[in-house]
Short mmCIF file of C-alpha atoms and ligand atoms in Angstrom, two decimals:
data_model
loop_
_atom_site.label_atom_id
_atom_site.label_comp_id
_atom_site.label_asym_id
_atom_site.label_seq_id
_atom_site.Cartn_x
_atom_site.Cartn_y
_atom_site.Cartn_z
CA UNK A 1 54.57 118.59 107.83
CA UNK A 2 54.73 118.87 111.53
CA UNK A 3 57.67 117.31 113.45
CA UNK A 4 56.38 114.52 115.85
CA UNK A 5 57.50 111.42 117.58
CA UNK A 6 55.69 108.46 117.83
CA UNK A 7 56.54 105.00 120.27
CA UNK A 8 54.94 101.88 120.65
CA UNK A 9 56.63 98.85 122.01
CA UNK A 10 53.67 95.75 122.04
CA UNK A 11 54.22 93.10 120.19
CA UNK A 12 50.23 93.33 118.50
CA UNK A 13 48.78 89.91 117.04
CA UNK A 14 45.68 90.28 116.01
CA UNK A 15 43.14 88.13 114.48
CA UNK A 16 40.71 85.33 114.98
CA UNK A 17 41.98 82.51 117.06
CA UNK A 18 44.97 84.14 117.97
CA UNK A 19 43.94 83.25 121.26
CA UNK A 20 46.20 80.07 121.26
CA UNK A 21 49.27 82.20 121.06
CA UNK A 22 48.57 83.03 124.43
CA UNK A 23 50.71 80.37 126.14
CA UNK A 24 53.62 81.23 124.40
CA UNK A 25 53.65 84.76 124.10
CA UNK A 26 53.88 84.67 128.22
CA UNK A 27 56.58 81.66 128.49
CA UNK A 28 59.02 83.97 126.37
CA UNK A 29 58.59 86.53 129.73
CA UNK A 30 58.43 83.88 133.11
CA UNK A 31 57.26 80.71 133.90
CA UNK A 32 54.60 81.52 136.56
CA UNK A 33 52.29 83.48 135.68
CA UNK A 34 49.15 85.53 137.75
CA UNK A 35 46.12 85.35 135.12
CA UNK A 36 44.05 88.49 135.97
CA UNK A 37 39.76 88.18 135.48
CA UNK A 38 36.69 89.24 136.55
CA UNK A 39 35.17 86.37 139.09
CA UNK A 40 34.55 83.33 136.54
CA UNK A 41 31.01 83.31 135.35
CA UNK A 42 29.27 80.89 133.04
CA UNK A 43 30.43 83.00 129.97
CA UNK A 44 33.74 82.96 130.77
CA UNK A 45 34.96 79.76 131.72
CA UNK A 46 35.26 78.27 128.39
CA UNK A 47 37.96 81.26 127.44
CA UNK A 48 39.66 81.12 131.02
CA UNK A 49 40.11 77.13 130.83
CA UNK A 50 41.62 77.53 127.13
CA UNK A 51 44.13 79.86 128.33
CA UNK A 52 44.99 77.72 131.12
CA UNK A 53 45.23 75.44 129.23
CA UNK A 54 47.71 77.03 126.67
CA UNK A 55 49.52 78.26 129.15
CA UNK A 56 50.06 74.86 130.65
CA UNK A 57 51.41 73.47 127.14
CA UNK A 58 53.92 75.83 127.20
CA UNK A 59 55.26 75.19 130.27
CA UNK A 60 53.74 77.91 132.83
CA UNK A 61 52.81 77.28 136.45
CA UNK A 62 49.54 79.74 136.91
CA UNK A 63 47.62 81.01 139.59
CA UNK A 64 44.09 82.67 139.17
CA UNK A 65 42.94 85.51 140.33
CA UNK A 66 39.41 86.55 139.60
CA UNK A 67 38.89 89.33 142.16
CA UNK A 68 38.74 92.10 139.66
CA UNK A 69 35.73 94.28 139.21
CA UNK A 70 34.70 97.14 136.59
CA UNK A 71 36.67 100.62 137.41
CA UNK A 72 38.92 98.33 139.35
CA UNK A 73 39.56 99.68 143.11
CA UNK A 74 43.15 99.93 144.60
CA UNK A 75 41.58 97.17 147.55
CA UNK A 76 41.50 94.89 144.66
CA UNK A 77 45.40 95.76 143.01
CA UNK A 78 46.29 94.98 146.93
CA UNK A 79 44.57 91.05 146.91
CA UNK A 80 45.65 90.79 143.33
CA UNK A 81 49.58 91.73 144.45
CA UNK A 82 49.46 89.60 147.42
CA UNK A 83 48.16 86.68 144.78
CA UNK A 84 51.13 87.75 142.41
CA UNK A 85 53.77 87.44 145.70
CA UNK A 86 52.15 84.25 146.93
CA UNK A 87 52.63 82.59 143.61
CA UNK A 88 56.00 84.02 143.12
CA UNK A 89 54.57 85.31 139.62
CA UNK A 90 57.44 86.59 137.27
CA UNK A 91 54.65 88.07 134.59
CA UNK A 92 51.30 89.08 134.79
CA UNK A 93 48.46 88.25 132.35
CA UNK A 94 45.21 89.93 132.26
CA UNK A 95 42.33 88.60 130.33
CA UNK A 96 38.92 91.14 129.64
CA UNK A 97 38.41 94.52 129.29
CA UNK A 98 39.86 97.38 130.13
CA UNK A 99 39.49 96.59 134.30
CA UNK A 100 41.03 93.30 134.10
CA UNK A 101 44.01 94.54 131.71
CA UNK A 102 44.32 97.80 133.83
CA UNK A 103 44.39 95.61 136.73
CA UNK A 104 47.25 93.34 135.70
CA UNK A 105 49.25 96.49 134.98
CA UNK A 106 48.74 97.64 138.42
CA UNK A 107 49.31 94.40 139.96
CA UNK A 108 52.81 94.18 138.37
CA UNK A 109 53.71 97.68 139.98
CA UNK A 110 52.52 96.92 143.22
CA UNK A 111 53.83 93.28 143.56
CA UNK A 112 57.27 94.41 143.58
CA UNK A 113 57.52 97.70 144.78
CA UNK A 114 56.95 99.22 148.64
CA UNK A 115 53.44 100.52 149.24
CA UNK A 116 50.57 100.46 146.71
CA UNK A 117 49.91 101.63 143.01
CA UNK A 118 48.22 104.57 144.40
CA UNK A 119 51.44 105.95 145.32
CA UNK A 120 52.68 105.38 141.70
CA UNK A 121 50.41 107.68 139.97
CA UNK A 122 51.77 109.56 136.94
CA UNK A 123 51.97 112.83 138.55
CA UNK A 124 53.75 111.43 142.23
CA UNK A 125 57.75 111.58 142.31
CA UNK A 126 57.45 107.75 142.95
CA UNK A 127 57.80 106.18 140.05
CA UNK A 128 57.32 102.17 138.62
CA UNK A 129 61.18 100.92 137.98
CA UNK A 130 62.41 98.08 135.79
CA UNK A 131 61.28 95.77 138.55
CA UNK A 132 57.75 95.89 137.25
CA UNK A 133 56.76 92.39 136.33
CA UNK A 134 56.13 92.25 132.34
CA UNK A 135 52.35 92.48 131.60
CA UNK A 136 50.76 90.33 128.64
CA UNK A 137 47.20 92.01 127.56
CA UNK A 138 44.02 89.94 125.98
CA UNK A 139 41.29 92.29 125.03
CA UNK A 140 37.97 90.95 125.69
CA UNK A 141 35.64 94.10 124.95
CA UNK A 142 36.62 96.82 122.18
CA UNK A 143 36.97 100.05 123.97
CA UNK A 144 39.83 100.86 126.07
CA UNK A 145 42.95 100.17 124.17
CA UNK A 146 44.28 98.97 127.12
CA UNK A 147 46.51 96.43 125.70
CA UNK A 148 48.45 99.18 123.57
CA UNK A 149 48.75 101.59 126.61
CA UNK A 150 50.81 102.67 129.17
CA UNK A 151 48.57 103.26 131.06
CA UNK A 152 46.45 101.89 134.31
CA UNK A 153 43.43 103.25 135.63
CA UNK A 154 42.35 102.66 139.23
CA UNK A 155 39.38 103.87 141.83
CA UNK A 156 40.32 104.53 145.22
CA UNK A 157 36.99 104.39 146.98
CA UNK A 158 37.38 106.84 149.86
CA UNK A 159 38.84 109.04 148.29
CA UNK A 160 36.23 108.82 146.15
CA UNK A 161 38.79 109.27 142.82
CA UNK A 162 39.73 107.43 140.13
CA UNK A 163 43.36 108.36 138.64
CA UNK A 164 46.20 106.29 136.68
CA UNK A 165 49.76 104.94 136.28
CA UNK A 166 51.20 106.52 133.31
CA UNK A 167 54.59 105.02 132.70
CA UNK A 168 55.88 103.26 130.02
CA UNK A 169 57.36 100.53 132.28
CA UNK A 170 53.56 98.96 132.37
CA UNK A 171 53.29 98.70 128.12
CA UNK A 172 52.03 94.92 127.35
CA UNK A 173 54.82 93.21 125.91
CA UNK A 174 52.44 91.42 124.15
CA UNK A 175 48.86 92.27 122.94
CA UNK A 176 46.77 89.48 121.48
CA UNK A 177 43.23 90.68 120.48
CA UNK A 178 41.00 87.98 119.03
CA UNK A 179 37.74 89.34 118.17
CA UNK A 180 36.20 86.45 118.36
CA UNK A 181 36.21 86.49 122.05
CA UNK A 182 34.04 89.94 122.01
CA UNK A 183 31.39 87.79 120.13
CA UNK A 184 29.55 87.57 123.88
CA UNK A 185 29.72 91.04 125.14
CA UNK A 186 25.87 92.37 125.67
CA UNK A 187 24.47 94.77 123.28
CA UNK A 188 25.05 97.78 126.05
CA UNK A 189 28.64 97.12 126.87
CA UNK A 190 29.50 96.82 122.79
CA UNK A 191 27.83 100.01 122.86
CA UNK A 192 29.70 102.15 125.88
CA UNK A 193 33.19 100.42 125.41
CA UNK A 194 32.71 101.38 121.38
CA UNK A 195 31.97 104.85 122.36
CA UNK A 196 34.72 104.94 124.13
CA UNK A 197 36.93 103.69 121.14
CA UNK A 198 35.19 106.72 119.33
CA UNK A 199 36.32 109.06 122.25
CA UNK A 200 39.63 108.05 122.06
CA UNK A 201 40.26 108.87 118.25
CA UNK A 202 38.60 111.88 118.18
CA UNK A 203 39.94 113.63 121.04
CA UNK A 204 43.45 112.55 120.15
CA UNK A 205 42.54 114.39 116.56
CA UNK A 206 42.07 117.34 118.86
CA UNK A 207 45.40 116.98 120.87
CA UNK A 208 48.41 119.30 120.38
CA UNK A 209 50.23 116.09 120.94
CA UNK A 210 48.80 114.74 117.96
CA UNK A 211 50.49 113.40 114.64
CA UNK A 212 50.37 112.91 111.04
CA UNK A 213 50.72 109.46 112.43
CA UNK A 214 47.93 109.03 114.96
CA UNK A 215 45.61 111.59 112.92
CA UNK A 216 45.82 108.67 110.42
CA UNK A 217 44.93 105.81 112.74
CA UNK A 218 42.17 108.17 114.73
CA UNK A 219 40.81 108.74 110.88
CA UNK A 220 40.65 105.23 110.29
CA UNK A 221 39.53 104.06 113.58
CA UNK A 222 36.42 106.73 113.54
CA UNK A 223 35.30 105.50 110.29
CA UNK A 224 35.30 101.89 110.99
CA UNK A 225 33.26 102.80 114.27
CA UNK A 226 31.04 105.27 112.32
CA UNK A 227 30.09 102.21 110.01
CA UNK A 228 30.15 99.11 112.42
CA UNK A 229 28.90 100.24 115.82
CA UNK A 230 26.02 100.83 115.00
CA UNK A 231 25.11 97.49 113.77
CA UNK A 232 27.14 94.94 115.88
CA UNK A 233 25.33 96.50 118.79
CA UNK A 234 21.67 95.61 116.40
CA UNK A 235 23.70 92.25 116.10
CA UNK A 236 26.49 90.99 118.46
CA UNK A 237 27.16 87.66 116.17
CA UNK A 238 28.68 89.89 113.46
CA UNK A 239 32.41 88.62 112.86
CA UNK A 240 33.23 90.99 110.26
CA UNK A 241 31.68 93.54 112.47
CA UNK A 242 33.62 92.58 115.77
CA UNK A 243 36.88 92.24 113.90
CA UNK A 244 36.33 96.27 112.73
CA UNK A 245 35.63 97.16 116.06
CA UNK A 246 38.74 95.43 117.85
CA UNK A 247 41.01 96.87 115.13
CA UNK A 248 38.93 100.22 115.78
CA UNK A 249 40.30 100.14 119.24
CA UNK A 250 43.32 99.03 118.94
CA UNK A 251 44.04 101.75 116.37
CA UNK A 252 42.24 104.61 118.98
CA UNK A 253 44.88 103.17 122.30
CA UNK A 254 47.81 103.68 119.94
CA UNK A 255 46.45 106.83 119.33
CA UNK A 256 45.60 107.45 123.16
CA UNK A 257 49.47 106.54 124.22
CA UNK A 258 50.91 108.88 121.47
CA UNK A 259 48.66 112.29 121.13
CA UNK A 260 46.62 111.88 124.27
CA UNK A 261 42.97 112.42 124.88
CA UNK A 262 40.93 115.45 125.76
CA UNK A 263 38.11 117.39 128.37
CA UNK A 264 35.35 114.75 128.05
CA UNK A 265 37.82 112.29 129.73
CA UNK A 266 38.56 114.12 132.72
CA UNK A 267 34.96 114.46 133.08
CA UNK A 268 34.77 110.80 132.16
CA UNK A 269 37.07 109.80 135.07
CA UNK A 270 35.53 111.96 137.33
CA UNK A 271 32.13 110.65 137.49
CA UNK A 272 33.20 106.89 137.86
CA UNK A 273 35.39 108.17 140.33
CA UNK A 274 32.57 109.49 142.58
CA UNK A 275 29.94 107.30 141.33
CA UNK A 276 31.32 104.53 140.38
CA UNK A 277 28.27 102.25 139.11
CA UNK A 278 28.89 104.54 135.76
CA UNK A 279 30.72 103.02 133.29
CA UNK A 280 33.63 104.74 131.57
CA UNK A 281 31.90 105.01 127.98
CA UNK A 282 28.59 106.41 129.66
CA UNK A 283 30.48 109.00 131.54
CA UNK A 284 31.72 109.88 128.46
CA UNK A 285 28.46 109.67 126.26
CA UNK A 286 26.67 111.84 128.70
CA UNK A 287 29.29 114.70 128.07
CA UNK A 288 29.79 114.52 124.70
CA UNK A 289 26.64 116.45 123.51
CA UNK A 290 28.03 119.39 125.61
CA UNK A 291 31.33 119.13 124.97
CA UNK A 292 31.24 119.39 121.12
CA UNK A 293 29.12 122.54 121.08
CA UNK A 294 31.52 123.93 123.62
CA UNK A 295 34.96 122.93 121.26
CA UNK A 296 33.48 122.88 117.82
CA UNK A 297 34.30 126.67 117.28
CA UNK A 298 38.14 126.45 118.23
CA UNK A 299 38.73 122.97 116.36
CA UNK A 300 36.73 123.58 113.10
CA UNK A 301 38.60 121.21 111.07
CA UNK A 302 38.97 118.22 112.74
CA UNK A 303 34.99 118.63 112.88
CA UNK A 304 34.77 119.22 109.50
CA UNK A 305 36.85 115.80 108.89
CA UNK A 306 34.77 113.50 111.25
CA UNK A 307 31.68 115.52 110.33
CA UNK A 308 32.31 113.81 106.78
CA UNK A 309 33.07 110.77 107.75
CA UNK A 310 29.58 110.68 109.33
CA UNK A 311 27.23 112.09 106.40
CA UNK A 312 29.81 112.38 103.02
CA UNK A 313 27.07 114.97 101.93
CA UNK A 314 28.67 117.59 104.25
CA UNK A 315 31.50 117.87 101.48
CA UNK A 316 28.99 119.83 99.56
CA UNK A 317 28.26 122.44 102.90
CA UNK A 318 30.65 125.17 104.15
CA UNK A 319 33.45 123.81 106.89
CA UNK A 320 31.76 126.36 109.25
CA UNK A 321 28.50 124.73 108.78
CA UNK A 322 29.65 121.28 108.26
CA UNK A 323 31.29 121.16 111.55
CA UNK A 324 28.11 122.52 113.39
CA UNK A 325 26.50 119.40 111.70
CA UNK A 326 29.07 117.16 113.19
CA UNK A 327 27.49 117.75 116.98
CA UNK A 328 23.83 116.57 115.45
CA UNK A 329 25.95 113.70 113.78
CA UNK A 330 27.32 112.68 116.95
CA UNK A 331 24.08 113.22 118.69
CA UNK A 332 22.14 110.96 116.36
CA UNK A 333 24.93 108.32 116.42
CA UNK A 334 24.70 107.92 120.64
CA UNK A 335 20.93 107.88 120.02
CA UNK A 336 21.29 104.93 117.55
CA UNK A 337 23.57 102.63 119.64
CA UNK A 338 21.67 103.57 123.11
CA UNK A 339 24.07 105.69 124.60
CA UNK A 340 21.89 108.91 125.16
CA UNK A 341 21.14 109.72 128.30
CA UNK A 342 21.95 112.77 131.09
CA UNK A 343 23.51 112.77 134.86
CA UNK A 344 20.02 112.82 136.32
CA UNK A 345 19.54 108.71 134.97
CA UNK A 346 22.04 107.83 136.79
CA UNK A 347 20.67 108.97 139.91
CA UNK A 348 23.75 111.60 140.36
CA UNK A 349 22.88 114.78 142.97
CA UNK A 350 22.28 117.63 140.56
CA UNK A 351 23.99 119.64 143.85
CA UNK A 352 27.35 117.58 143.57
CA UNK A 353 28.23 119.40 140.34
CA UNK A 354 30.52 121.72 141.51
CA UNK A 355 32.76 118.95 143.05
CA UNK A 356 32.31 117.05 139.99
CA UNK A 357 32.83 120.18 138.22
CA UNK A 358 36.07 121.00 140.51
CA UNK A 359 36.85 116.90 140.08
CA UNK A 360 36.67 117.08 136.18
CA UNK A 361 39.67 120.08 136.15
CA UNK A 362 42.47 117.49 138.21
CA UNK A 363 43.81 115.18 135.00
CA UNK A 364 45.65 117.41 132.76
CA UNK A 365 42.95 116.53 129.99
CA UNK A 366 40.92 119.72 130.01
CA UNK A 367 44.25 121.38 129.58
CA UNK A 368 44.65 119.79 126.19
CA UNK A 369 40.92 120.65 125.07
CA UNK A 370 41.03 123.16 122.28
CA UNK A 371 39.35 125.49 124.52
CA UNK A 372 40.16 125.14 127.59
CA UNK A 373 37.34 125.32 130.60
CA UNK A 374 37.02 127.37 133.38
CA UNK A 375 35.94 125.99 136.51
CA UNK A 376 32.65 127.86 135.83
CA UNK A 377 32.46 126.56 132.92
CA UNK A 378 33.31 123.17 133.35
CA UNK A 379 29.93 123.45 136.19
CA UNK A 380 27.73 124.82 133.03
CA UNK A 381 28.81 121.90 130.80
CA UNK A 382 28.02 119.55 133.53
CA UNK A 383 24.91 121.32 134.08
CA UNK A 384 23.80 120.97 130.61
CA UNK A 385 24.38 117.55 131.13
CA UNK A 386 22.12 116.58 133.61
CA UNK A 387 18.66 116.03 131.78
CA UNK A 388 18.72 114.67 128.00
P1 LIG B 1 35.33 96.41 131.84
O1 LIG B 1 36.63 95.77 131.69
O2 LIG B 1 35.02 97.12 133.13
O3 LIG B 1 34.19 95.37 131.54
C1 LIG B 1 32.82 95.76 131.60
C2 LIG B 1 31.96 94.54 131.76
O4 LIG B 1 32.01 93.76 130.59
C3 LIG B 1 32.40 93.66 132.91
O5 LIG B 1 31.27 93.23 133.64
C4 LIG B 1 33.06 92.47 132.20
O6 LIG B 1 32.95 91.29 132.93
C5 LIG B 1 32.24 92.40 130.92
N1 LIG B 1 32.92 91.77 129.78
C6 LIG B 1 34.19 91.98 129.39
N2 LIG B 1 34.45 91.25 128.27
C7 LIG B 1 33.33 90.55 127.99
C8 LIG B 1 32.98 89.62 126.98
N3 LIG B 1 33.84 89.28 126.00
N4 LIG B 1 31.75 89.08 127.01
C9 LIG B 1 30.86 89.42 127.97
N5 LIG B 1 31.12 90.31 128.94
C10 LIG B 1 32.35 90.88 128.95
O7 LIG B 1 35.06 97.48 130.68
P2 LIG B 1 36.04 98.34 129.80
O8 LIG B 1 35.23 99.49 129.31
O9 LIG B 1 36.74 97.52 128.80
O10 LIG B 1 37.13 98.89 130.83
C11 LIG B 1 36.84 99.99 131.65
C12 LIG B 1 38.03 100.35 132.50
O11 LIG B 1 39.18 100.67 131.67
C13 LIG B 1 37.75 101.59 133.31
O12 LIG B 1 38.33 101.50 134.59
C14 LIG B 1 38.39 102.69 132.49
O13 LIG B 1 38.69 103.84 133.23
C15 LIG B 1 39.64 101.99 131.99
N6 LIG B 1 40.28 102.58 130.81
C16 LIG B 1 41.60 102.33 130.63
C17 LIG B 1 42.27 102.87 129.54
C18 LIG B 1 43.73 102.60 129.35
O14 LIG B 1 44.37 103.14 128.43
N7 LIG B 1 44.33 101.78 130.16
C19 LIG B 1 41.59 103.66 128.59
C20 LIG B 1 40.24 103.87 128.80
C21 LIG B 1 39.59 103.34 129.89
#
């Protein structure tokens, strides 16, 4: 048994209708709150006015912000801060996905500390201190694990880069993740935010920060993906379905802020960062074909493992062979939910690989691949990546 240690300090609730816990799950942190969402749309305002309106039972003053967009840029942290000051907020609450929970993280460290939560990222001596506002998380999509995470992701435009807080100062206090309020997300976004759950658990498998702890929740999250993914993306309306997939995630961003994830994210934060009309699961999906033919060799059992969670008939091949068969398992399963696709259909320069390529090596997630890429051959992946 390997030593490890394992933290996690959100209070989880999970469940259907656990969205009326909202209210007071933030009154036991402040009384005026900042609620942090997209701009309110048709879909939404049912689920934003029933927060408001628990929140107002309970006794909180809120203000709403609804400047937030997807791979949230540091312009927006800046108008959502001066929101938080303006309102006096003494907690933050984000409501959505991954952007609007990311957001509210980044919000609290830059409403009460000098400058702006690009000079907070994990690898600056600046840090986030206790003065960070506490952050409550609703998930609204299953993909990020956002509300279990300590960590914030944010695009800074001219720079043309997308990096993160990393501090345990920005954990939610409190997670609440309802699946019935994923029951409206399109067929594509189930699809990229679930691949992204997938991404999560199985690099973390490959991790040398990983655990007998989050080996068993990356396990359980992959096989609950493996058999629900597919299907709530054929039918959004599935509660049994949804419910698998929140858990799914959940399970994969406790696995994320224990063990860690892997190359295909730094190439999956580059691209956004450049090009940032690519979502986070595509970035990933498009480098996933390459990346497992690239690893499989130096990681053979963890393969094996998910190989047989996909097709139970590899038990009766060799481990060599079965975790070959894992990259045509994890082909055909981005095929089935949509997901398959190359650089060139997002209309990305095939000559601005080698600064992706160079922009891919910056997070310290290649460093934790089982093999490790050159710069040369984090350009071939990429290159292999540009037609499917
Ligand atoms: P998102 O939050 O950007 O949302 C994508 C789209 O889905 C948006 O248009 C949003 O309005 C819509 N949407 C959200 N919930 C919906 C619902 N219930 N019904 C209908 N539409 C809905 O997507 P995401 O993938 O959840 O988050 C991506 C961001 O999270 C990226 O910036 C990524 O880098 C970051 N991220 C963070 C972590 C972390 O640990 N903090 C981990 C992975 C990724």
């Amino acid at each position: 048994m390997r030593d490890f240690k394992y933290f996690q300090p959100t209070d989880i609730r999970f469940g259907s209708g656990k969205i009326v816990e909202v209210g007071a799950a933030v009154a036991k942190y402040g009384k005026r709150c900042l609620l942090v969402t997209v701009p309110v749309e048709p879909i939404f305002e049912a689920l934003f006015d029933k927060v408001k309106a628990s929140l107002k039972s309970a006794g909180v003053e809120v203000a709403h912000f609804d400047g937030i967009i997807p791979n949230p840029t540091t312009e927006c942290i800046t108008a959502g801060a001066e929101a938080a000051k303006q309102h006096n907020a003494d907690v933050v609450l984000g409501v959505g996905g991954g952007s609007s929970m990311d957001s509210a993280k980044a919000i609290a460290v830059e409403a009460t500390h000098p400058g702006t939560s690009w000079d907070y990222l994990y690898f600056r001596d600046s840090q986030p201190t206790e003065k960070t506002l506490p952050v409550i998380a609703v998930s609204t999509t299953s993909g990020t694990g956002s509300q279990v995470t300590q960590v914030a992701v944010v695009t800074n435009t001219k720079e043309r880069d997308k990096s993160a807080i990393y501090n345990a100062i920005v954990y939610p206090k409190v997670a609440i993740v309802d699946p019935d309020l994923m029951l409206t997300i399109p067929e594509h976004i189930t699809a990229s935010t679930g691949f992204d759950a997938f991404a999560h658990a199985f690099e973390s498998l490959l991790n040398p920060n990983a655990s007998p702890y989050t080996d068993m929740m990356a396990l359980e999250a992959i096989e609950l993906l493996v058999k629900h993914l597919p299907r709530v993306v054929q039918d959004g309306s599935d509660r049994e379905g949804r419910a698998a997939l929140a858990w799914a995630d959940t399970l994969a961003g406790l696995c994320i802020a224990n063990a860690g994830v892997t190359l295909p994210h730094g190439i999956g934060m580059a691209i956004p960062g450049m090009y940032p009309h690519v979502m986070h699961g595509e970035a990933l999906a498009l480098n996933y074909p390459a990346f497992t033919r690239f690893t499989c060799p130096h990681a053979i059992s963890q393969f094996v493992a998910v190989g047989r969670i996909f097709n139970p008939e590899l038990r009766e091949e060799s481990d060599q062979a079965a975790a070959e068969r894992m990259c045509e398992e994890v082909d055909q399963f981005l095929k089935e939910i949509g997901m398959w696709f190359g650089l060139a259909d997002f209309d990305i320069p095939q000559a601005e690989i080698p600064d992706l390529a160079e922009q891919s090596m910056v997070l310290p997630d290649n460093g934790n691949n089982p093999r490790v890429a050159t710069q040369d051959e984090m350009q071939e992946l990429l290159e292999q990546c540009y037609r499917r």
